XYZ file of C-alpha atoms in Angstrom:
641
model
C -37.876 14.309 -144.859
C -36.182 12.138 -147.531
C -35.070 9.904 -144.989
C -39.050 9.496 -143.410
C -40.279 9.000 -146.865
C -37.457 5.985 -147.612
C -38.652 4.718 -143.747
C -42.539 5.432 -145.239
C -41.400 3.591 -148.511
C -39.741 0.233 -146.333
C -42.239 -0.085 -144.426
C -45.052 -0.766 -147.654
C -42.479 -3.155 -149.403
C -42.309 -5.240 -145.756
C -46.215 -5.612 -145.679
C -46.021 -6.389 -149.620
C -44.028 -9.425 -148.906
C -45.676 -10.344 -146.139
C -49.037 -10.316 -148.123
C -47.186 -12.498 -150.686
C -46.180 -15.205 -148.184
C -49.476 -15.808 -146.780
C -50.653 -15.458 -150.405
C -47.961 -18.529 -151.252
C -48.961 -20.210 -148.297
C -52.774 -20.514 -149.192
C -51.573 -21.536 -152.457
C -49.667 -24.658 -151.415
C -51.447 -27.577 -152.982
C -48.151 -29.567 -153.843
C -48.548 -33.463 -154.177
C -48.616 -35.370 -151.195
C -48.317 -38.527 -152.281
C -44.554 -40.376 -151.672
C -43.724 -37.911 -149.110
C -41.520 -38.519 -146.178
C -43.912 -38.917 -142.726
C -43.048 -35.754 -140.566
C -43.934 -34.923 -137.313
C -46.255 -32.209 -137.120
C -46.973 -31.885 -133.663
C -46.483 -33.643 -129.904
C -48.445 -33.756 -127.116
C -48.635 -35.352 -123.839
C -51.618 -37.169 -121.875
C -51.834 -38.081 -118.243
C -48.777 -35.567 -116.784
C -50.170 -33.277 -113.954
C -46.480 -32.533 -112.386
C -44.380 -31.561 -115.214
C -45.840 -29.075 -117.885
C -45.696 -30.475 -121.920
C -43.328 -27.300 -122.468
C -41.146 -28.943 -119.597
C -41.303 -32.469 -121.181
C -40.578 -31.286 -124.856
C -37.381 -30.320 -123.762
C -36.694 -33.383 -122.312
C -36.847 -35.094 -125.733
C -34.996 -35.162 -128.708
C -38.115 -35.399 -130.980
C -39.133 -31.971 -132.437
C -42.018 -30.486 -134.109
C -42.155 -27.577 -136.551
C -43.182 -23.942 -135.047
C -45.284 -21.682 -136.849
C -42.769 -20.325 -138.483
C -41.432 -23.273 -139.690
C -45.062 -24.489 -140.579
C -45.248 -21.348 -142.754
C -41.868 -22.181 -145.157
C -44.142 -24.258 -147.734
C -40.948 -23.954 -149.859
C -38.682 -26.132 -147.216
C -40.582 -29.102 -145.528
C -37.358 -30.829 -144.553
C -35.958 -30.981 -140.602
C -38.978 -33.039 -139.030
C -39.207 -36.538 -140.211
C -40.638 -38.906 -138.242
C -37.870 -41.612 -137.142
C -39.718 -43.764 -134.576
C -36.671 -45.241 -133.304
C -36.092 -41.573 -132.095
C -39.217 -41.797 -130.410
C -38.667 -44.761 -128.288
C -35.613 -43.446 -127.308
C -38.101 -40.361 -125.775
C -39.809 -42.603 -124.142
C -36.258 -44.040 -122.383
C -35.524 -40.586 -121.403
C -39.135 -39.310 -119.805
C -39.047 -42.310 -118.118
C -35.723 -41.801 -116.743
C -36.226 -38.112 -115.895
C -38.973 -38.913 -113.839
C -37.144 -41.313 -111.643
C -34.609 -39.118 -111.263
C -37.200 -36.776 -109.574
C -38.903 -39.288 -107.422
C -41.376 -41.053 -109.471
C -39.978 -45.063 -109.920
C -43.647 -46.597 -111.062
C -43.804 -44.052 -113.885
C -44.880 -45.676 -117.186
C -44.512 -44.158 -120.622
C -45.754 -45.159 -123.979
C -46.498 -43.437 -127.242
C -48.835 -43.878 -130.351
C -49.051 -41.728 -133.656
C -51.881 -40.207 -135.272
C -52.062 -38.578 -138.801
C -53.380 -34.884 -138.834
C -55.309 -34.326 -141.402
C -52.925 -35.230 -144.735
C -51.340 -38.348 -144.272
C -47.701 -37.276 -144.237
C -48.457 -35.168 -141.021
C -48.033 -37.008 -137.876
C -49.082 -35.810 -134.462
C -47.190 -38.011 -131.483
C -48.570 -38.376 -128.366
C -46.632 -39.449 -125.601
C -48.651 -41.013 -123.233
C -48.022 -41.109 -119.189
C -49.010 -42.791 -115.937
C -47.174 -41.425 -113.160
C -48.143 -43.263 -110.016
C -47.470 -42.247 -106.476
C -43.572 -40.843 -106.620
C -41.478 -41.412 -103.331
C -41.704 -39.168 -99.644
C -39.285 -38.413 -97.440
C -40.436 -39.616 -93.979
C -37.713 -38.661 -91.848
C -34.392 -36.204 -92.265
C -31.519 -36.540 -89.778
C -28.135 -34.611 -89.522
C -24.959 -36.139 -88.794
C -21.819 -33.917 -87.876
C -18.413 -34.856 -86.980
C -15.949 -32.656 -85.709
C -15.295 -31.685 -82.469
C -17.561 -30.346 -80.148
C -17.043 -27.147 -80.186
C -16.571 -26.550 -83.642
C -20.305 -28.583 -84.077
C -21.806 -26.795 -81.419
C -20.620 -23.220 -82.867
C -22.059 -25.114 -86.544
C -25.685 -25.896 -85.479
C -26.319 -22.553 -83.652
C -25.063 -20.391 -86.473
C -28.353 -18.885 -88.309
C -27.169 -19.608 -91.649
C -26.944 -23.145 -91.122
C -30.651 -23.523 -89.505
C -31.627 -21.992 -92.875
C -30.694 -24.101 -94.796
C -32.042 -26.967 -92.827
C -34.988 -25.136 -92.969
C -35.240 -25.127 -96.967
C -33.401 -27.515 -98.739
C -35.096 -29.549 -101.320
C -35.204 -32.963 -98.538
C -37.750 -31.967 -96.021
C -39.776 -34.228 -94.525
C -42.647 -34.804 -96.564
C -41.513 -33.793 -100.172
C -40.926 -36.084 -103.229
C -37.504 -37.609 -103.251
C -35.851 -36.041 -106.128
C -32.166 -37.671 -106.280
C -31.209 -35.662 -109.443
C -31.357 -32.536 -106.589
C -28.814 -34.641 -104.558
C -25.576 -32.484 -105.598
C -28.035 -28.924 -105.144
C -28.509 -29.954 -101.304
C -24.348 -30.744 -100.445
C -23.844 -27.732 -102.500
C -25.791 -25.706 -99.849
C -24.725 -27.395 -96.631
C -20.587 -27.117 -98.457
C -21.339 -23.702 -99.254
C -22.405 -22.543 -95.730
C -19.711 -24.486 -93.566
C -17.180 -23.322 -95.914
C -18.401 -19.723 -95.374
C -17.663 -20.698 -91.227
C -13.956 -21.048 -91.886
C -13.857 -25.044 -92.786
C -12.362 -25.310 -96.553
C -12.048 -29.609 -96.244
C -15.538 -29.848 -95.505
C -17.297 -33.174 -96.822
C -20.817 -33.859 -97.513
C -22.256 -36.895 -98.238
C -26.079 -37.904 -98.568
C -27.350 -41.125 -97.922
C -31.142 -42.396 -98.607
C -32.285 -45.531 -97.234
C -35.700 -46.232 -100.030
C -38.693 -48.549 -99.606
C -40.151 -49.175 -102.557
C -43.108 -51.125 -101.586
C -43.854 -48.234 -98.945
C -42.685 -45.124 -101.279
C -41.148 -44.160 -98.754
C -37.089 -43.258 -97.842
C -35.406 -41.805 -94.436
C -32.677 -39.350 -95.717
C -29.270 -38.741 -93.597
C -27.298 -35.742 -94.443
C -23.549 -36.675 -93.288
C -20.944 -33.743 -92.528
C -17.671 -34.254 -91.908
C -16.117 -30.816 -90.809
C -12.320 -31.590 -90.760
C -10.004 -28.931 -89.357
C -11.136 -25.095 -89.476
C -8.783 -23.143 -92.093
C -6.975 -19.736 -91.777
C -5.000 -18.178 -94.532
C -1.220 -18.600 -94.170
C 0.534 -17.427 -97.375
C -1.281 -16.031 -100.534
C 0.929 -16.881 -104.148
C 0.421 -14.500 -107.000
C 0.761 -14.835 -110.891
C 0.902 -13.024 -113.575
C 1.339 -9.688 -112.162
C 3.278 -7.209 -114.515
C 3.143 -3.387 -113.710
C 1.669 -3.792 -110.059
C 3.471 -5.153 -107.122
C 1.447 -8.398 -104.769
C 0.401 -5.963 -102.157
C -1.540 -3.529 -104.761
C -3.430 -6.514 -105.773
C -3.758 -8.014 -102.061
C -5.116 -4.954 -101.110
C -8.131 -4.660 -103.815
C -8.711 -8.452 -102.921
C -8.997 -7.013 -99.424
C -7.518 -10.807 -98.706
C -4.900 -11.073 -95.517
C -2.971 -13.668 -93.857
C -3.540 -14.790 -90.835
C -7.702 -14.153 -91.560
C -10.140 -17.046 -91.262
C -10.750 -18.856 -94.670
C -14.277 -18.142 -95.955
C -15.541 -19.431 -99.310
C -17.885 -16.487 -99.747
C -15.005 -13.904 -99.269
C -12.638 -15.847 -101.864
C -15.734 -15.462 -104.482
C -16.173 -12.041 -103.362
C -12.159 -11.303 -103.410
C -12.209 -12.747 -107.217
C -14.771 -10.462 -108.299
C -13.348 -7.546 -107.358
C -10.511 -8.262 -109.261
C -12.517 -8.670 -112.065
C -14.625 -5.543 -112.016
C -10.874 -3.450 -111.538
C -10.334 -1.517 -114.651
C -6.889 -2.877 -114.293
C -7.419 -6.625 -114.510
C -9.660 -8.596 -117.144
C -8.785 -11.956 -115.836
C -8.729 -13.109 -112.311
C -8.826 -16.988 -110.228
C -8.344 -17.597 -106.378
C -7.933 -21.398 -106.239
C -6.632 -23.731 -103.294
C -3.533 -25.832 -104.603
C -2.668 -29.351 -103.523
C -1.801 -29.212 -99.667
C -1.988 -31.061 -96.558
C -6.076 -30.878 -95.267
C -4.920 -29.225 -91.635
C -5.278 -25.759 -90.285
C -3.530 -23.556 -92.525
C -4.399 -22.586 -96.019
C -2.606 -21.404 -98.695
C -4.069 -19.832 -101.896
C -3.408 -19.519 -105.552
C -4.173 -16.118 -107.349
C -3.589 -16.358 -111.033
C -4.513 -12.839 -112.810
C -3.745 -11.082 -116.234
C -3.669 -7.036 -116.777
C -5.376 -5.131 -119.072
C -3.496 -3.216 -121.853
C -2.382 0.249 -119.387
C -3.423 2.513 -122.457
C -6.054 1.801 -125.243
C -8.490 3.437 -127.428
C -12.035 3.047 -127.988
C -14.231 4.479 -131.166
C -17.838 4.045 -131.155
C -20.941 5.121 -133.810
C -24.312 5.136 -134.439
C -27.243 6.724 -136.895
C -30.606 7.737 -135.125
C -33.759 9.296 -136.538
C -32.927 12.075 -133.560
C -29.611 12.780 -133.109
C -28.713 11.708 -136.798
C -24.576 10.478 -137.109
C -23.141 10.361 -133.786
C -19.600 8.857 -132.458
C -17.476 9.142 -129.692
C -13.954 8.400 -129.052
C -11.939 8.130 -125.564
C -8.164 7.369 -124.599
C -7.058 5.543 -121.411
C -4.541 5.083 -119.492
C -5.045 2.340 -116.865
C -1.886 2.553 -114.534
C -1.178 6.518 -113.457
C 2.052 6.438 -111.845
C 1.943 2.513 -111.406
C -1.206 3.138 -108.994
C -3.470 1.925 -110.632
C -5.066 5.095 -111.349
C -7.371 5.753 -114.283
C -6.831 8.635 -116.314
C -9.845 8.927 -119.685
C -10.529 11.719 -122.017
C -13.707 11.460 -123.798
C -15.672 13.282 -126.452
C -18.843 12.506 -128.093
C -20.567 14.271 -130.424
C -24.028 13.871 -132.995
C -26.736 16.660 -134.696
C -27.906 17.125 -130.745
C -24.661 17.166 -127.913
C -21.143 17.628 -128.221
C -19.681 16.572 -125.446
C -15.982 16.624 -123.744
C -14.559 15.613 -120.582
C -11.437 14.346 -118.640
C -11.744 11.998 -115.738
C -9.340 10.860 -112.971
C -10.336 7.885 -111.111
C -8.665 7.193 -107.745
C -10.159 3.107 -107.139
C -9.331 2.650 -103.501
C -11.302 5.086 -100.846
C -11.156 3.662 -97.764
C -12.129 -0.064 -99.355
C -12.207 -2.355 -102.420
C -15.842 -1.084 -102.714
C -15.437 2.515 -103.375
C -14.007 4.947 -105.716
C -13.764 8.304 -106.543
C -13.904 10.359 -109.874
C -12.755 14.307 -110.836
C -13.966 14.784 -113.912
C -14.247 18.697 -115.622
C -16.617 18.578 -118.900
C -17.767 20.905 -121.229
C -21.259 20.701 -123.567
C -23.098 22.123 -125.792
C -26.776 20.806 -126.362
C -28.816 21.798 -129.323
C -32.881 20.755 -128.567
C -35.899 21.973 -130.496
C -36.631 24.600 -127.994
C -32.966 26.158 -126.688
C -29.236 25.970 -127.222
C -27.220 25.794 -124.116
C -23.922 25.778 -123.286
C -22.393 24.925 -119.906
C -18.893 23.737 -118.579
C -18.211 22.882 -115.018
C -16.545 19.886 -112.816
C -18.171 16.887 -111.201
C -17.047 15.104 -107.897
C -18.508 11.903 -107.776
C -18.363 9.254 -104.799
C -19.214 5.711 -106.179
C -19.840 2.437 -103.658
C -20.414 -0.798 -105.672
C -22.232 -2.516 -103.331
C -22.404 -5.983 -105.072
C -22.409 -6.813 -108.437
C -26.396 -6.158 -108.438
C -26.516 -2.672 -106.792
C -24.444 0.621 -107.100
C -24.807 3.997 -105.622
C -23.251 7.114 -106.029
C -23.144 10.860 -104.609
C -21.819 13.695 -106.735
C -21.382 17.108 -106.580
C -21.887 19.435 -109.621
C -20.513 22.885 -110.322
C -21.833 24.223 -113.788
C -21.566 27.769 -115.409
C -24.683 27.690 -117.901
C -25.984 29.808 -120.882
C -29.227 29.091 -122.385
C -30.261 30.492 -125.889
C -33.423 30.461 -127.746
C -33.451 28.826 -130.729
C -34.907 31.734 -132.952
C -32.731 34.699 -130.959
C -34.751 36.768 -134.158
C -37.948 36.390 -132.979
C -39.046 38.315 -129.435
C -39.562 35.604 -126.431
C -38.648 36.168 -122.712
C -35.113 34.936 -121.549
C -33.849 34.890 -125.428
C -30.466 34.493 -123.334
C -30.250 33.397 -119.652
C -26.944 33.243 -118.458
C -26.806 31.073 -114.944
C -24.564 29.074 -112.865
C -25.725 25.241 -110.698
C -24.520 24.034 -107.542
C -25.985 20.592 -106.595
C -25.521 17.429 -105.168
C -26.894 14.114 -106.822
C -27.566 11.163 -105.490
C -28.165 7.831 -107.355
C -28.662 4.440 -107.350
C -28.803 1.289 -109.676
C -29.825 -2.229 -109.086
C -29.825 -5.004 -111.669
C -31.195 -8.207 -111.095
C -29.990 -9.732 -114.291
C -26.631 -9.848 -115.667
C -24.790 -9.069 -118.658
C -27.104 -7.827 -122.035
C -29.370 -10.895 -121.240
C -31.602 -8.524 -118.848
C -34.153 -10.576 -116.677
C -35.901 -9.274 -113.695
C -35.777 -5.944 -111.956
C -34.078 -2.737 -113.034
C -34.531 0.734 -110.593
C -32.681 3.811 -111.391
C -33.549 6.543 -108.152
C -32.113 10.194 -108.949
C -32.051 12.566 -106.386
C -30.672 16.366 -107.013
C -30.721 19.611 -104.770
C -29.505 22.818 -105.921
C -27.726 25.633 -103.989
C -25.013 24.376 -101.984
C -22.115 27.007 -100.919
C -24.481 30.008 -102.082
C -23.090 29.515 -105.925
C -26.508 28.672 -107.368
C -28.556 31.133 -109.110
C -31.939 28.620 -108.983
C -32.494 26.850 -105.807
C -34.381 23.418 -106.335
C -35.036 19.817 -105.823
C -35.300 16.821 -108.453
C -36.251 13.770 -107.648
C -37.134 10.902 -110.433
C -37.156 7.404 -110.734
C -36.925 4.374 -113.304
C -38.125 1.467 -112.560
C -38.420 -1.513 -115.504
C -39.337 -5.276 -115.202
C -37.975 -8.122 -118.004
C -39.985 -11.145 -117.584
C -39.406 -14.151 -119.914
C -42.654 -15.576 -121.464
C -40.946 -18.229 -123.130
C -37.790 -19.089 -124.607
C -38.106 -16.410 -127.478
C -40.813 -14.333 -125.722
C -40.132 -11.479 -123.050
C -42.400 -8.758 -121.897
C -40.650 -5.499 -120.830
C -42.319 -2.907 -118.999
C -41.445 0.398 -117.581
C -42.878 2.762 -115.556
C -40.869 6.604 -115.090
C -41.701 9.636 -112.872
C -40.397 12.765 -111.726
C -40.928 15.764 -109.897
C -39.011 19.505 -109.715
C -39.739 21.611 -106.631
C -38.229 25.427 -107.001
C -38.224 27.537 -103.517
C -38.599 30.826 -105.850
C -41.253 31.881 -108.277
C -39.055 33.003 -111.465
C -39.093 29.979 -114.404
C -36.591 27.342 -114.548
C -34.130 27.010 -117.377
C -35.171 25.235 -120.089
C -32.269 22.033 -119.214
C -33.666 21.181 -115.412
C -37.167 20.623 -116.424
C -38.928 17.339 -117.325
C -39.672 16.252 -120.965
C -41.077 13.419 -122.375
C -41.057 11.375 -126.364
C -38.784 9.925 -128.707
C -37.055 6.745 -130.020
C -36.847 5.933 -126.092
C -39.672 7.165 -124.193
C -43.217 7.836 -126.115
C -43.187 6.513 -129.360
C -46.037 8.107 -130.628
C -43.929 11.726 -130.382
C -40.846 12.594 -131.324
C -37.591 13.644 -129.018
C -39.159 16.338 -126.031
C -42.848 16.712 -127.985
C -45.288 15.240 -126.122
C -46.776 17.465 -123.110
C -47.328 21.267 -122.911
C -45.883 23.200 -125.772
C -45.441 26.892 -127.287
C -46.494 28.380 -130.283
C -44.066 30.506 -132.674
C -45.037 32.272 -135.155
C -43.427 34.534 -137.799
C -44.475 36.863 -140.363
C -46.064 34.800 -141.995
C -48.211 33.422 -139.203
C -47.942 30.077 -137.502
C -44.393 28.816 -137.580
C -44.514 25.709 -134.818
C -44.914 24.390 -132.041
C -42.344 23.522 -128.909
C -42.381 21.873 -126.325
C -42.316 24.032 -123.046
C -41.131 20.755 -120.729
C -42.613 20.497 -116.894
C -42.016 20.241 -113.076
C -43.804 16.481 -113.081
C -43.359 13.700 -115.362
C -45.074 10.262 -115.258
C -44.267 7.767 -118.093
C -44.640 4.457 -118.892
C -43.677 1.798 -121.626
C -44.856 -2.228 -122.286
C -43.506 -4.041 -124.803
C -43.780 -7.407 -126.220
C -40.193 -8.742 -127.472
C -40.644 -11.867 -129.737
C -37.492 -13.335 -131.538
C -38.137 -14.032 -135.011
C -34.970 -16.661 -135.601
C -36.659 -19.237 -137.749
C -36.983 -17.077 -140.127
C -33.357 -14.637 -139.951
C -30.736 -15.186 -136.930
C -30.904 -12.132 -135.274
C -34.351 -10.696 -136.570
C -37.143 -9.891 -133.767
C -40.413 -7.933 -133.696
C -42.352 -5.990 -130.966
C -45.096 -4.353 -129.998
C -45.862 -1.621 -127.196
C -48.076 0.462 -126.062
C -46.812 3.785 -124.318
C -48.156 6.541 -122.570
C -47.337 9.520 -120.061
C -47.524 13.330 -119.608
C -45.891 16.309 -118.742
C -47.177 18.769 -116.420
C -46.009 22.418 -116.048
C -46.671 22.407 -112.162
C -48.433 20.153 -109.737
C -51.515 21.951 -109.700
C -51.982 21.548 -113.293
C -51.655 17.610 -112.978
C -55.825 16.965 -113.077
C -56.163 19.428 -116.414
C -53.900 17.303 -118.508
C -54.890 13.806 -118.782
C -52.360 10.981 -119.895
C -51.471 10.886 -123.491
C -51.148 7.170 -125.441
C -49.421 5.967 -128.436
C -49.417 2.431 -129.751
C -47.180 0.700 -132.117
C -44.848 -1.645 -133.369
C -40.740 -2.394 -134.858
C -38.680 -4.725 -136.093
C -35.377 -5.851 -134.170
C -31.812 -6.867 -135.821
C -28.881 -8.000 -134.076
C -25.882 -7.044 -136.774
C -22.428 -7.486 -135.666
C -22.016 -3.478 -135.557
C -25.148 -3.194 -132.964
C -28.522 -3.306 -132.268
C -30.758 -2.269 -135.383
C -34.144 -0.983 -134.316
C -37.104 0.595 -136.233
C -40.231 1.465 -134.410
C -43.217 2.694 -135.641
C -45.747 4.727 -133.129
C -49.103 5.624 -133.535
C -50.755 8.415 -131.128
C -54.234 7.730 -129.845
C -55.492 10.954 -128.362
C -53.212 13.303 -130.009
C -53.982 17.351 -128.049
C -54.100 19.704 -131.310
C -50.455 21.265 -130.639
C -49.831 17.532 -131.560
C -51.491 17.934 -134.459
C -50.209 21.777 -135.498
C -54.019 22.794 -135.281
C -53.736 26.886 -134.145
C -56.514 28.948 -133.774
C -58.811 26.392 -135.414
C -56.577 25.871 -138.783
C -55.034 22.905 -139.506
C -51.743 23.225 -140.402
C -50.368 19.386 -140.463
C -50.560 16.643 -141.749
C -51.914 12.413 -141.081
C -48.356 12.186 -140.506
C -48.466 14.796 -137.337
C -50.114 11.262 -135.765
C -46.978 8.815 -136.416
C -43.977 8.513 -135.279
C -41.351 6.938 -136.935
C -37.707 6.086 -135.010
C -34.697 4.642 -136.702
C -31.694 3.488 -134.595
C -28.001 1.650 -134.994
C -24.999 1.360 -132.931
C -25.165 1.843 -129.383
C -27.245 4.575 -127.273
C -24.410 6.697 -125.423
């Protein structure tokens, strides 16, 4: 409660000095006479094919933002050089012809806005009628065979079919090096490593018009005769041959080199990996370069983090890379924080039956404290993992758990105070990124799939199946909109209640942010001798959830600093049937964001619009909480394990 009231106590100060700011701002009535021109804006008149927010970044002239316009104390970094501005002019002009447009005139004129010293430049532009491309022809050499087997393979005609120089479209030279880049990529992906591709445009300028010729010469098709390796320390060549799935003899293909490399990268045993093609005669045999560099065969890792939820937490794991110079991963792991303690050992064999695959052992132990039960459980897990690409992953496990679930008051009288029971299920998952790296852009979906009772071990028979699916989309350079939508249902072949750890919940610093960890949905009342105690949460067979958020960065005014705003929603229902009595629940809001070189810094702040009064600790007509029963207030550093 201290800690809410310091949060409570922070978050008054922040709208204090935000108040004083605009306060300063309104304020500003410095002199303006004597004071340096600077640009206060820039605008564009007469583009219709490129976009202003296209064309300011073509420039080196730059204009305040509104944060910047708000720092009355610093007016410095925008002064109006016009030499700089006729050099803008040079460079619009020249990135249109580059893209087609050769009659394109450019000019510029400054206007005060408002107050003398603020300058508005407007760059001002006639494009005229760019260049077409009125005919496309494709010129092979090679012999005949080797260009008939070119033209009829389907990856080829694709590319014909959608390359930037089709008949008809602007002639864009600056997209020159994009269109040999396809055509080298695909006939190097056919076995032909020498390939050369050259483009040649014949223009009429008084017509706007060109004829393109797209020139291939396919010298000799390539197989791999010896592969060289470097760097190697506690493997031998063929280990690494083997996870580069590379082999003499094989026709060269530039796709599986790429392929090969990244493999090698994404082994737990390597952190640096090349596949090059030294200096050689250009005839039919190939011979490759692989330059790599092993990770340290044992290290140790110690991670930490404060939450609102799970207070202090860390973790700690030891590794050992090389097991018996097979490149074998051994790992030990614990975790632990105010909720989990956690424990396991993991074996890793990397090599199934390809590059792709692996497979993990890995006995664990828990013990989970929630709001509603303690459990216990310790058990093994078998997982089968296929990296598909970089992009996509799946994996199927099996689970073997013994289980004992607790209530949390074992002195008050509830059904199952102790249930004692053991799991035997198979998972399935999936992941698929779009994006890469901690930059995410584009698709995420996360499909779960779970079915209890395999070999007769299982005291509950059931099927989970869930799904996350989320969507990053960049507004703008500092903008993004994140959005994600989560369901899930539990089917159970018998009548008797599920444990409290298989069912659904929803709320918390990731999910709801109106409610706090597990609260929003159906709940239970406890009382005591002195009447009502609280409320928890009872958790559910279906779950729907969902979360948007606007991300803005906030770097103008501290590196690192960002702000958002979301609205969430969702609801937890105890079965299916009940799903039409128990309408979705909403909670709006808003946080600030801090990148600080131990982690991600996050404090959100949600607000529940159509709170049910368990939410709101109203029993049998008596209110027995508070305004603050409406808020929710999550704290987070370090990383979420």
């Amino acid at each position: 409660m201290r800690l809410l009231g310091l949060l409570k106590y922070i978050c008054t100060i922040m709208l204090m000095v935000l108040g004083g700011i605009t306060l300063a701002v309104a304020q500003d009535v410095s002199d303006d006479s004597g004071r340096t021109p600077q640009v206060w804006s820039i605008s564009f008149e007469g583009n219709t094919t490129y976009t202003a927010m296209v064309l300011k970044n073509q420039i080196a002239t730059e204009s305040p933002g509104i944060g910047e316009k708000l720092k009355f104390w610093d007016k410095t970094g925008f002064e109006l050089n016009e030499n700089d501005v006729k050099r803008d002019v040079i460079r619009l002009r020249n990135y249109y012809q580059r893209r087609g447009f050769i009659n394109i005139e450019v000019g510029y004129r400054i206007e005060s806005k408002g107050k003398e010293w603020k300058k508005e430049v407007v760059f001002t532009i006639e494009e005229n009628n760019p260049i077409r491309i009125r005919n496309v022809e494709y010129l092979i050499e090679g012999g005949d065979e080797n260009v008939r087997q070119v033209r009829d393979n389907s990856s080829f005609t694709r590319v014909q079919n959608k390359h930037p120089y089709q008949q008809g479209n602007r002639f864009e030279m600056i997209k020159e090096p994009e269109v040999v880049g396809q055509f080298s990529d695909v006939i190097k992906n056919l076995g032909y490593a020498y390939v050369d591709v050259n483009i040649e445009a014949a223009i009429d300028t008084s017509a706007l018009s060109t004829d393109v010729s797209i020139q291939v010469d396919l010298g000799p098709r390539t197989y791999i005769d010896s592969i060289e390796v470097e760097g190697i320390e506690t493997v031998d060549k063929d280990y690494v041959l083997r996870e580069a799935a590379l082999q003499r003899g094989e026709l060269y293909s530039l796709k599986k080199l790429q392929e090969a490399q990244q493999e090698l990268f994404n082994h737990h045993l390597f952190r640096f990996a090349t596949i090059s093609i030294p200096d050689q005669p250009q005839d039919s045999t190939l011979n490759l370069l692989m330059r790599i560099r092993e990770n340290e065969q044992r290290s140790v890792e110690l991670l930490g983090g404060f939450g609102l939820e799970d207070k202090f937490r860390g973790q700690a794991s030891w590794t050992h890379r090389n097991v018996a110079h097979r490149g074998h991963r051994f790992s030990m792991t614990a975790r632990g924080s105010f909720i989990e303690q956690y424990a396991n050992i993991g074996y890793q064999f990397p090599y199934v039956f390809n590059t792709k695959s692996s497979f993990i052992i890995s006995p664990f132990g828990q013990h989970l404290l929630e709001s509603n039960y303690e459990l216990l459980r310790a058990g093994v897990t078998n997982s089968f993992i296929y990296q598909y690409s970089q992009n996509l992953t799946a994996s199927a496990s099996y689970e073997f758990t013994k289980n004992q679930e607790l209530s949390r008051k074992r002195d008050i009288s509830l059904p199952d105070t102790t249930l004692e029971y053991d799991l035997s299920s198979l998972q399935l998952t999936g992941y698929y990124s779009q994006g890469y790296g901690r930059q995410q852009e584009g698709w995420v979906i996360q499909p779960y799939l779970e079915s209890s009772g395999f070999f007769g071990f299982a005291t509950f028979n059931f099927q989970k199946a869930s799904a996350d699916i989320r969507r990053f989309t960049r507004l703008s350079s500092s903008t993004i909109l994140a959005t994600r939508v989560q369901g899930g249902g539990l089917h159970h072949t018998s009548s008797d209640s599920l444990p409290s750890n298989i069912r659904f919940y929803l709320g918390g610093t990731n999910s709801v942010r109106g409610w706090y960890r597990h609260e929003l949905g159906p709940k239970r009342v406890r009382v005591d001798s002195s009447g009502f105690d609280e409320y928890v949460p009872l958790g559910g067979r279906a779950m729907l959830g969902f979360n948007m958020e606007l991300r803005q960065e906030l770097g103008f005014l501290i590196n690192g600093l960002g702000m958002a705003a979301f609205l969430d929603g969702g609801q937890i229902w105890e079965t299916f049937a009940r799903i039409r009595q128990r309408p979705l629940q909403f909670g709006v809001g808003g946080g600030l964001r801090y990148q600080s070189p131990l982690g991600p810094v996050r404090v959100d702040i949600g607000y529940k619009l159509n709170p049910t009064d368990q939410d709101l600790d109203i029993y049998q007509g008596t209110n027995h909480g508070s305004v603050w029963n409406r808020i929710g207030i999550h704290f987070s550093i370090g990383q979420a394990f």
